[in-house]
PDB file of C-alpha atoms in Angstrom:
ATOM      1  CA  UNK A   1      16.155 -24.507  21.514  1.00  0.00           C
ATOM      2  CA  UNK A   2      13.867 -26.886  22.573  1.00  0.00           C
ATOM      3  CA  UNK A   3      11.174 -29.018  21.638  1.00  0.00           C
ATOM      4  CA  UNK A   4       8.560 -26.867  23.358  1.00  0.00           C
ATOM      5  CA  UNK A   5       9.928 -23.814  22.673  1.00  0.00           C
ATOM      6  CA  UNK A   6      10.192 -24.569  18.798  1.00  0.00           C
ATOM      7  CA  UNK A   7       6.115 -25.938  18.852  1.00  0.00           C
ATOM      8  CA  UNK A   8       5.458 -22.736  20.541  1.00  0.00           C
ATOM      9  CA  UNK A   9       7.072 -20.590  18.150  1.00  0.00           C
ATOM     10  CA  UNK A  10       5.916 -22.369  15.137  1.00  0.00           C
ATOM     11  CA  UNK A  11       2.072 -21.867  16.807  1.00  0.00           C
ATOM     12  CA  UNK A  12       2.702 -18.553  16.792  1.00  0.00           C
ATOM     13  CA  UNK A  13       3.909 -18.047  13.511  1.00  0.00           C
ATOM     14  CA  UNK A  14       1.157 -20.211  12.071  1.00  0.00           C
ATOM     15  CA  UNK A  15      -1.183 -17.337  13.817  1.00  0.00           C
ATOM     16  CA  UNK A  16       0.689 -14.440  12.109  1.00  0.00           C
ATOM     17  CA  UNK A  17       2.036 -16.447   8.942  1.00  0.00           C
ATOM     18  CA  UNK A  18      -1.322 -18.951   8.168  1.00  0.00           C
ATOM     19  CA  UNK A  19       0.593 -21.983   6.618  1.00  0.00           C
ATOM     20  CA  UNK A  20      -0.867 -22.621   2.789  1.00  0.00           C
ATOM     21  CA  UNK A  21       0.505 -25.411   0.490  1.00  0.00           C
ATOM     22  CA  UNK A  22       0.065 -23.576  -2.210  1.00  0.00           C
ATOM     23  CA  UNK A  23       1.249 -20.891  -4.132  1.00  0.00           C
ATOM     24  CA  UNK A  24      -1.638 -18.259  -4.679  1.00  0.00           C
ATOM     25  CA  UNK A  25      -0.340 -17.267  -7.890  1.00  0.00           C
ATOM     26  CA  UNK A  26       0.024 -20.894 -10.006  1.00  0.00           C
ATOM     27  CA  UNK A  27      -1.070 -23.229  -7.586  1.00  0.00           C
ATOM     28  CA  UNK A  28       2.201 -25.033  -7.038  1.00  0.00           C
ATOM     29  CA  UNK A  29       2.958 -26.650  -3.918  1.00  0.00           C
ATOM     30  CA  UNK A  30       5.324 -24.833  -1.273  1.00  0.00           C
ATOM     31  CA  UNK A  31       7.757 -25.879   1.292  1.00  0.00           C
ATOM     32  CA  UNK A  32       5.307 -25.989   4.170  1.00  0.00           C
ATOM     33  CA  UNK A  33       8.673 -24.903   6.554  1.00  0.00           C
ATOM     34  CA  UNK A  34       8.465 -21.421   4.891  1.00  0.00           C
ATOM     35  CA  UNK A  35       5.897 -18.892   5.639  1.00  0.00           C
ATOM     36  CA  UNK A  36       5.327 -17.986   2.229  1.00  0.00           C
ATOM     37  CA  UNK A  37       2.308 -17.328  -0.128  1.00  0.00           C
ATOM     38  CA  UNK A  38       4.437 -17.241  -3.306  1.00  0.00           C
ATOM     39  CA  UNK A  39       6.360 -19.554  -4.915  1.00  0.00           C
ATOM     40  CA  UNK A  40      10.175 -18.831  -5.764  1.00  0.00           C
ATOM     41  CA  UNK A  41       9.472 -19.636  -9.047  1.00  0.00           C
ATOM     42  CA  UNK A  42       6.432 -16.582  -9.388  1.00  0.00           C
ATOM     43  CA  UNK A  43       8.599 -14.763  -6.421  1.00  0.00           C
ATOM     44  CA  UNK A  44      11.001 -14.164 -10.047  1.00  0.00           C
ATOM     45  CA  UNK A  45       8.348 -12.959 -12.335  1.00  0.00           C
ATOM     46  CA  UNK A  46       7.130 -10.697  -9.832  1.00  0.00           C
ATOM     47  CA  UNK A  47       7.030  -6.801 -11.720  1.00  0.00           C
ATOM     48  CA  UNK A  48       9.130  -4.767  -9.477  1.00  0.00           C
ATOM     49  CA  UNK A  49       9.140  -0.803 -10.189  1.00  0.00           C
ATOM     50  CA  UNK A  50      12.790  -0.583 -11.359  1.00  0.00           C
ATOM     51  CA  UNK A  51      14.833   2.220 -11.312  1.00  0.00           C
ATOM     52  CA  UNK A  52      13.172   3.795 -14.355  1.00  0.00           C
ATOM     53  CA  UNK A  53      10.597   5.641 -12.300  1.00  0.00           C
ATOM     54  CA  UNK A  54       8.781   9.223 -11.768  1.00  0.00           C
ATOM     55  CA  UNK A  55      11.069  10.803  -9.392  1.00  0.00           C
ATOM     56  CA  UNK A  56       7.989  12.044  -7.523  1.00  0.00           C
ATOM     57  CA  UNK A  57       5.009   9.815  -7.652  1.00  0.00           C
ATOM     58  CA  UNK A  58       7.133   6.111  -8.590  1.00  0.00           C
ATOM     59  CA  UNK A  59       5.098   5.656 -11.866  1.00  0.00           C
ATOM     60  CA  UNK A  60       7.337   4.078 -14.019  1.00  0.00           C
ATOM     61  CA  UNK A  61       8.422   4.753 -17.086  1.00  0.00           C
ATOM     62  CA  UNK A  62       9.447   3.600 -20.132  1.00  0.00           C
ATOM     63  CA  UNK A  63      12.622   2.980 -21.400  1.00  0.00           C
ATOM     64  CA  UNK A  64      13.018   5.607 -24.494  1.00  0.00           C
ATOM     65  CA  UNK A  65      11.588   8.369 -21.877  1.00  0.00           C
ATOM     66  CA  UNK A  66      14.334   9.925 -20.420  1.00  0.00           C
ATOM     67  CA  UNK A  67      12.407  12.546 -18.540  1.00  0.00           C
ATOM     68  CA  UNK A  68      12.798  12.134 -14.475  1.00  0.00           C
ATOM     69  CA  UNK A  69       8.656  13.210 -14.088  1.00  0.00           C
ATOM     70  CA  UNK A  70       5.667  11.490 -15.317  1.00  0.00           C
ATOM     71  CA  UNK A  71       3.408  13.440 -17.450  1.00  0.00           C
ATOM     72  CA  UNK A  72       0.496  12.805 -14.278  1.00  0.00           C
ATOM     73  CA  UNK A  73       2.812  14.866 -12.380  1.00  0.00           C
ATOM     74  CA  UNK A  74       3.934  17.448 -14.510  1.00  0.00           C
ATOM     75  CA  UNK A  75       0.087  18.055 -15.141  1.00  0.00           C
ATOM     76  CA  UNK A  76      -0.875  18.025 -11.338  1.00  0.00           C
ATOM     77  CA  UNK A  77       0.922  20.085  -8.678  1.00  0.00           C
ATOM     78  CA  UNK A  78       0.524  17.222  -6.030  1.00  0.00           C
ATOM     79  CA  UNK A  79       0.799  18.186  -2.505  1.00  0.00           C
ATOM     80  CA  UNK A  80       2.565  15.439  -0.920  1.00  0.00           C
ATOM     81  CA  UNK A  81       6.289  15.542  -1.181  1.00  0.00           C
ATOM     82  CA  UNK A  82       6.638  11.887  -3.114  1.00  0.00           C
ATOM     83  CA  UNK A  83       5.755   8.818  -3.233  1.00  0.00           C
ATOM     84  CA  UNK A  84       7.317   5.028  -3.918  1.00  0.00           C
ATOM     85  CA  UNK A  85       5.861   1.760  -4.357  1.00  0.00           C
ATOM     86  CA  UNK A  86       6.824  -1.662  -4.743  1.00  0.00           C
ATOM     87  CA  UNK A  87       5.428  -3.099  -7.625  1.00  0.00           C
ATOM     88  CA  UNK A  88       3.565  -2.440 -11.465  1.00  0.00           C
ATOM     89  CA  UNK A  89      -0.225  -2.695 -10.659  1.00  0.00           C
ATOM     90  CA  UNK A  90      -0.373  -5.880 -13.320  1.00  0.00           C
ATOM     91  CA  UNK A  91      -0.908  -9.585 -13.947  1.00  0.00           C
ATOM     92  CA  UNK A  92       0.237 -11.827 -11.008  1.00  0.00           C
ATOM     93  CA  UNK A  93       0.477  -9.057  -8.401  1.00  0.00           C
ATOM     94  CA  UNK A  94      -2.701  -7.536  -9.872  1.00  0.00           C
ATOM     95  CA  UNK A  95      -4.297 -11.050  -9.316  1.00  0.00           C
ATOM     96  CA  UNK A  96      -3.207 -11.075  -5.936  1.00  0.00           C
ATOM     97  CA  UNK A  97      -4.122  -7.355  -4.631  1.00  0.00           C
ATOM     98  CA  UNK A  98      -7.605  -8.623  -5.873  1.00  0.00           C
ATOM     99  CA  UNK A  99      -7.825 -11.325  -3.523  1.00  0.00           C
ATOM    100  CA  UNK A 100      -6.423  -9.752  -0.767  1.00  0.00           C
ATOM    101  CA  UNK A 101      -9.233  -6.957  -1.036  1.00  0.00           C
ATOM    102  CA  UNK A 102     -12.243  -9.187  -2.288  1.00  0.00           C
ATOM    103  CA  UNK A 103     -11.884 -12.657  -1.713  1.00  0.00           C
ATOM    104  CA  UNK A 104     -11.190 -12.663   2.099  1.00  0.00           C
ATOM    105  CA  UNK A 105      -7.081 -13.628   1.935  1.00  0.00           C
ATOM    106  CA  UNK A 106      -6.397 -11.177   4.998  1.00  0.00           C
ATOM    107  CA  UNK A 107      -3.055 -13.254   5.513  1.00  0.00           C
ATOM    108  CA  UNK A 108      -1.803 -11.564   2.488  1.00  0.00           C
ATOM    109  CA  UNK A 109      -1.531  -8.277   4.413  1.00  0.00           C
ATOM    110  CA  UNK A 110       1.598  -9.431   6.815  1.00  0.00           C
ATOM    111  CA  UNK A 111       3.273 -10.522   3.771  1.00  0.00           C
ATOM    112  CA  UNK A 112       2.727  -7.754   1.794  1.00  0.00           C
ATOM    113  CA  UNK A 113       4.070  -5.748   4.637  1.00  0.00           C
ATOM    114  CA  UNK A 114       7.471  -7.275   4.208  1.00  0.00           C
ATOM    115  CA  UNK A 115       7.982  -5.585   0.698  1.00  0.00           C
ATOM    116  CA  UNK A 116       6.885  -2.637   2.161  1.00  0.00           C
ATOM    117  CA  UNK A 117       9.544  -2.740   4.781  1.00  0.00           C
ATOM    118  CA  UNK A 118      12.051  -3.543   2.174  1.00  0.00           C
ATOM    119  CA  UNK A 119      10.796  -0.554  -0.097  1.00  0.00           C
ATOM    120  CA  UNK A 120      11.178   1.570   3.005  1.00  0.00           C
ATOM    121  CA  UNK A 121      14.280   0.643   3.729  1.00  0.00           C
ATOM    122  CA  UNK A 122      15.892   2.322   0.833  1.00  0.00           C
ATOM    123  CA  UNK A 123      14.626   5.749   1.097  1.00  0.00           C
ATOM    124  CA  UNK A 124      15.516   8.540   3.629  1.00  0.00           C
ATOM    125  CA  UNK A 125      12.283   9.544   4.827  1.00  0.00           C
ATOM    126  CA  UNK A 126      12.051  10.734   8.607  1.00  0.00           C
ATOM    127  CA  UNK A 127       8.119   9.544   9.611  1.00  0.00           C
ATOM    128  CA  UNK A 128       6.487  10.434  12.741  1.00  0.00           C
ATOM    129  CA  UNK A 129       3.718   8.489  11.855  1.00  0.00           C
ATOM    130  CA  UNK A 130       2.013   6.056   9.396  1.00  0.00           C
ATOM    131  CA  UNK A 131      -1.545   6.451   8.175  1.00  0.00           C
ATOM    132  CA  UNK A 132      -3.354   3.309   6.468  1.00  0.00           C
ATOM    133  CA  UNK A 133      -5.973   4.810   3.857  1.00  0.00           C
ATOM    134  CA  UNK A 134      -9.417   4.829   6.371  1.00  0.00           C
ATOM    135  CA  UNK A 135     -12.104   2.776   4.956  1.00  0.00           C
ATOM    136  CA  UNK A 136     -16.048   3.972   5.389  1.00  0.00           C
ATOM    137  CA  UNK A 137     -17.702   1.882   8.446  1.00  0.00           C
ATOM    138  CA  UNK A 138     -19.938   0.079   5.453  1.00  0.00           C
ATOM    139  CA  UNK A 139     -16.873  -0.881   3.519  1.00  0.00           C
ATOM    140  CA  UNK A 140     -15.438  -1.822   6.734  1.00  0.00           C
ATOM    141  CA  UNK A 141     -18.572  -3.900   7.535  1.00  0.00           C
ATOM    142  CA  UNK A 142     -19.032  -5.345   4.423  1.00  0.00           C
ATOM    143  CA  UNK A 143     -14.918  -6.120   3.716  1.00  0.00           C
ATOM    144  CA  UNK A 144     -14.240  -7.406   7.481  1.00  0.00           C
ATOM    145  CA  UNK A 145     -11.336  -5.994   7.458  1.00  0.00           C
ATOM    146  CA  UNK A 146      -9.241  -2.718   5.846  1.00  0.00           C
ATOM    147  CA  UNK A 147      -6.138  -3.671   3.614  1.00  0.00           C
ATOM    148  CA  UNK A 148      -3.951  -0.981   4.077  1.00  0.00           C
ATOM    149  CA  UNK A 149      -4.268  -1.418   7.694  1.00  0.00           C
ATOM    150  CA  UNK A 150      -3.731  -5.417   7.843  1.00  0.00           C
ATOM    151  CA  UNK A 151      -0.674  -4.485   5.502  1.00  0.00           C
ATOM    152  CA  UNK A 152       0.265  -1.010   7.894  1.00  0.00           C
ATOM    153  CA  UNK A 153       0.219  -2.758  11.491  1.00  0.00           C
ATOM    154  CA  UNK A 154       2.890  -5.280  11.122  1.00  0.00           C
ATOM    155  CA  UNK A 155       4.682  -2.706   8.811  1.00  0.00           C
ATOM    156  CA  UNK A 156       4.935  -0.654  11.959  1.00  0.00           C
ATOM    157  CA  UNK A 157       5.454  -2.946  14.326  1.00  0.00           C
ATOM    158  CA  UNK A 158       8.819  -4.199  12.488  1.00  0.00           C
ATOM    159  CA  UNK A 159       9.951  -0.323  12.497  1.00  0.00           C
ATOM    160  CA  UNK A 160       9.120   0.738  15.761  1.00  0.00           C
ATOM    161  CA  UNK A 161       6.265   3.424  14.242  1.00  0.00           C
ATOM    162  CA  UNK A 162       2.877   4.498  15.191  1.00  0.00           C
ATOM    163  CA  UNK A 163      -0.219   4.693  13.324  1.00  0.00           C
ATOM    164  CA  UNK A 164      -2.573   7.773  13.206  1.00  0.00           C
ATOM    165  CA  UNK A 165      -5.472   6.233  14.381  1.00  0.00           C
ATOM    166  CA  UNK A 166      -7.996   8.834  14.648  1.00  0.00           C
ATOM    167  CA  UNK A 167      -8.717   9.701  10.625  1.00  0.00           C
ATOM    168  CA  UNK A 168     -11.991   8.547   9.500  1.00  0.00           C
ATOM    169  CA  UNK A 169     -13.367   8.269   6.337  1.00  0.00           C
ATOM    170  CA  UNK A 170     -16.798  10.091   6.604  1.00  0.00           C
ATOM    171  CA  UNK A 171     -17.836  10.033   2.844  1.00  0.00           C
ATOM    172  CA  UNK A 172     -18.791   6.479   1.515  1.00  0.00           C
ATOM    173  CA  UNK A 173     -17.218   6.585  -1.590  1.00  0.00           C
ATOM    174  CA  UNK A 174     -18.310   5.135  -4.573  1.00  0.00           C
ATOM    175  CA  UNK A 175     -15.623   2.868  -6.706  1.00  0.00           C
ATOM    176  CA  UNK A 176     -13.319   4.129  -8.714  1.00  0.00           C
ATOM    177  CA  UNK A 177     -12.029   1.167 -10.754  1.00  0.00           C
ATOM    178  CA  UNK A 178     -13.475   3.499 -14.335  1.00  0.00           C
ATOM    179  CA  UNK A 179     -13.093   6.900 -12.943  1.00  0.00           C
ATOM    180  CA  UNK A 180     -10.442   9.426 -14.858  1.00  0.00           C
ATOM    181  CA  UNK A 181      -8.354  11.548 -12.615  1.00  0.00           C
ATOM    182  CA  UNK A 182     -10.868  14.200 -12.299  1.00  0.00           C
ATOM    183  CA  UNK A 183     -13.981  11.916 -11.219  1.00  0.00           C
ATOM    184  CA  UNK A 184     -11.224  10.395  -8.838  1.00  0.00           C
ATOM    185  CA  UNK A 185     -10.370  13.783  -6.948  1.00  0.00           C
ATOM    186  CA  UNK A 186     -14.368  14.926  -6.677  1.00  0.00           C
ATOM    187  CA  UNK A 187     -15.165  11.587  -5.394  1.00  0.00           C
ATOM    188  CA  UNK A 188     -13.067  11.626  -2.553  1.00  0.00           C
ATOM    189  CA  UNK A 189     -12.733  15.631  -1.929  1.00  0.00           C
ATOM    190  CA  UNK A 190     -13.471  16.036   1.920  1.00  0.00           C
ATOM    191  CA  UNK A 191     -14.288  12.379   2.386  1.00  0.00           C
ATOM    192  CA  UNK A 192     -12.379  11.873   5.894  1.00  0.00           C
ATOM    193  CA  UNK A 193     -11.566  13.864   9.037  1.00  0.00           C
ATOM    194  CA  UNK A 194      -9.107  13.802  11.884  1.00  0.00           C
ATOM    195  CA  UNK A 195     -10.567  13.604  15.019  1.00  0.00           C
ATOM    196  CA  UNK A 196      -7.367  15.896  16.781  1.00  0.00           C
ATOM    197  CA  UNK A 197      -5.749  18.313  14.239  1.00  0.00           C
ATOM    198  CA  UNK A 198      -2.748  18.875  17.170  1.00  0.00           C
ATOM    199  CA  UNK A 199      -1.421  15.384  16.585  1.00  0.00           C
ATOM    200  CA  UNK A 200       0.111  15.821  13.108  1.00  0.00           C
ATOM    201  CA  UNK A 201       1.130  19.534  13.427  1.00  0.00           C
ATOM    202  CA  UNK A 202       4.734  19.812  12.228  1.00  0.00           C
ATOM    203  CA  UNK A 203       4.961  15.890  12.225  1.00  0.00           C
ATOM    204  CA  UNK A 204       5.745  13.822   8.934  1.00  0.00           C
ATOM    205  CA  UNK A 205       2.790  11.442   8.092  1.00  0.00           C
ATOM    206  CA  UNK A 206       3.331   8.279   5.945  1.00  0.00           C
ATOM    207  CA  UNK A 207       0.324   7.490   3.794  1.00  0.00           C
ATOM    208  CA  UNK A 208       0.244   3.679   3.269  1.00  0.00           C
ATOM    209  CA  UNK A 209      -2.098   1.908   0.371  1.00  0.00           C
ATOM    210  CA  UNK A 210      -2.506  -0.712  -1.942  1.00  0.00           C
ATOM    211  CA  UNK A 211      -2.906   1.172  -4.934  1.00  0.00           C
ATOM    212  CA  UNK A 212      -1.672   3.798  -6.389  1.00  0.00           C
ATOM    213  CA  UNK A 213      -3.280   4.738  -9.684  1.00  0.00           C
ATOM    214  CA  UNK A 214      -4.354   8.459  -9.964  1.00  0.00           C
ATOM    215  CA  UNK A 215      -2.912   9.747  -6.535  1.00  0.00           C
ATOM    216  CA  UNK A 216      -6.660  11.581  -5.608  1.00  0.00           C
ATOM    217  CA  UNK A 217      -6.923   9.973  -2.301  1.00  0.00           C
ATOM    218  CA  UNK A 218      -3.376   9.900  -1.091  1.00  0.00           C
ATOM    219  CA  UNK A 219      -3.819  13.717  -2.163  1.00  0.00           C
ATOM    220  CA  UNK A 220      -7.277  14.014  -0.607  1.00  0.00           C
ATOM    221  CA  UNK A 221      -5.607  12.679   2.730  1.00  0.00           C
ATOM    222  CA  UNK A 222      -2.125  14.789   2.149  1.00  0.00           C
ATOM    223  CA  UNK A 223      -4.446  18.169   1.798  1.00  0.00           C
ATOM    224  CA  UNK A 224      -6.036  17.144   5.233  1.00  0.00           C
ATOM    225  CA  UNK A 225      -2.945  16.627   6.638  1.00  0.00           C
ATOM    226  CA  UNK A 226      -1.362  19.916   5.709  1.00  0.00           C
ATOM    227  CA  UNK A 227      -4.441  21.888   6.590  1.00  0.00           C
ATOM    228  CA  UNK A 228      -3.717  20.305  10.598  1.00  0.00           C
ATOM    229  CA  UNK A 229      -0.115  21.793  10.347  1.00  0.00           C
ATOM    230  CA  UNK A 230       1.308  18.528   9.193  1.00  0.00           C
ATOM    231  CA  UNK A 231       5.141  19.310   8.253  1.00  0.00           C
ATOM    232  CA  UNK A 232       4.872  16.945   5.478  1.00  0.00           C
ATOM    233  CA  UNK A 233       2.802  13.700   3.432  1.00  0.00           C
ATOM    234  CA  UNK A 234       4.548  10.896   1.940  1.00  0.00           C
ATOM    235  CA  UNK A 235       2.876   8.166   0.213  1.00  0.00           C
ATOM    236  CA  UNK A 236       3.855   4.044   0.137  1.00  0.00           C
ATOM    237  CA  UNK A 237       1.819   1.784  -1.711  1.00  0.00           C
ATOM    238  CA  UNK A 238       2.143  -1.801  -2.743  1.00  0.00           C
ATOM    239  CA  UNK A 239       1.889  -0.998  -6.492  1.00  0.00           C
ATOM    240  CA  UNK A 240       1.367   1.607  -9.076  1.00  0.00           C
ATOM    241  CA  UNK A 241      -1.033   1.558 -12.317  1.00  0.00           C
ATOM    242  CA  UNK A 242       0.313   2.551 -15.338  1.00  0.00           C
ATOM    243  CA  UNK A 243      -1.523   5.723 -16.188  1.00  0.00           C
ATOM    244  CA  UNK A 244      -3.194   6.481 -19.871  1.00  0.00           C
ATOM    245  CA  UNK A 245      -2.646   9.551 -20.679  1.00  0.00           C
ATOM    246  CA  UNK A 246      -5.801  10.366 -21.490  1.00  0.00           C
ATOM    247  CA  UNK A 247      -7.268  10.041 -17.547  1.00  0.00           C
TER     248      UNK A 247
END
């Protein structure tokens, strides 16, 4: 390879991969050769969903439960068929989703992808085509930019699949951060539309997220879906709350 070639590719790496020195999580310095926002060290106290997991919505359990569903889901008869995630929605990766969403760090979204891809990887879903959670034009405005889709693009660029493009989010939603799962579900009941209903009928749609918490707007989004003739909804976030009982 040479010279020129390498400065090339490293320019456009630095475009997809912004090079930062340090690690968003402690601070620490990193290699500035990989095109990395975490440390190794924080990369190892990362909380990974394990095994021990809702067979249906990924929420995970603990270790004396030894039932395969969550009680969310054995109250609620979701209508997507399931859906995984990659991490617990806590501490460090909590930390980060926040600045990804609020404090501008848009480069967080390719690298977030790649854990998506990895999560992927492992399951045997057959997806005709991947739809990032629509954000309202004023929370568009307002953001710059919508985080599922900054983490959905280069998700489906590495796989070779296409994102629904025409779903819009018609009903600006107010936030849900303190909402139970009931508030959740009226706040976002009928809040988008689908600009050609024949796309998704009898096609597999793959909802992707940051967040999965009470499941209201992947299920909001699923419901629209099925009503079009969609086949069916899957779900893929980048982490999952831990649910009180109680919401």
């Amino acid at each position: 390879m040479t010279n020129v070639f390498k400065r090339l590719i490293n320019k456009l790496l630095d475009a997809i991969y912004p090079k930062r020195v340090k690690c968003i999580i402690c601070g620490g310095e990193l290699n500035t050769d990989e095109r990395n926002a975490i440390c190794p060290h924080c990369y190892e106290r990362l909380p990974f969903i394990s095994d021990k997991a809702c067979i249906r919505c990924d929420m995970p359990l603990a270790e004396d439960d030894y039932s395969q569903t969550c009680f969310n889901c054995k109250r609620h008869n979701y209508l997507y068929t399931a859906v995984r995630s990659v991490f617990r929605y806590e501490g460090n990766i909590r930390a980060c989703i926040y600045k990804f969403k609020y404090k501008h760090q848009e480069f967080l979204g390719e690298y977030f992808s790649e854990f998506l891809v990895r999560r992927f990887a492992r399951l045997d879903w057959n997806i005709d085509y991947v739809l990032p959670v629509p954000l309202h034009t004023a929370r568009l405005k307002s953001r710059g930019y919508n985080q599922s889709y900054v983490m959905a693009k280069p998700f489906c660029d590495k796989l070779g699949l296409e994102i629904l493009d025409n779903v819009t989010r018609i009903k600006d939603t107010p936030s849900q951060t303190n909402l139970g799962h009931k508030e959740r579900a009226e706040n976002v009941k009928d809040a988008f539309e689908i600009a050609d209903k024949s796309m998704v009928k009898g096609k597999n749609i793959l909802i992707i997220d940051d967040v999965y918490t009470t499941g209201a707007t992947i299920e909001s989004l699923t419901e629209l879906m099925l009503n079009c003739g969609a086949n069916a909804v899957y779900g893929l976030t980048l982490a999952h709350a831990i649910m009180d009982k109680d919401l």
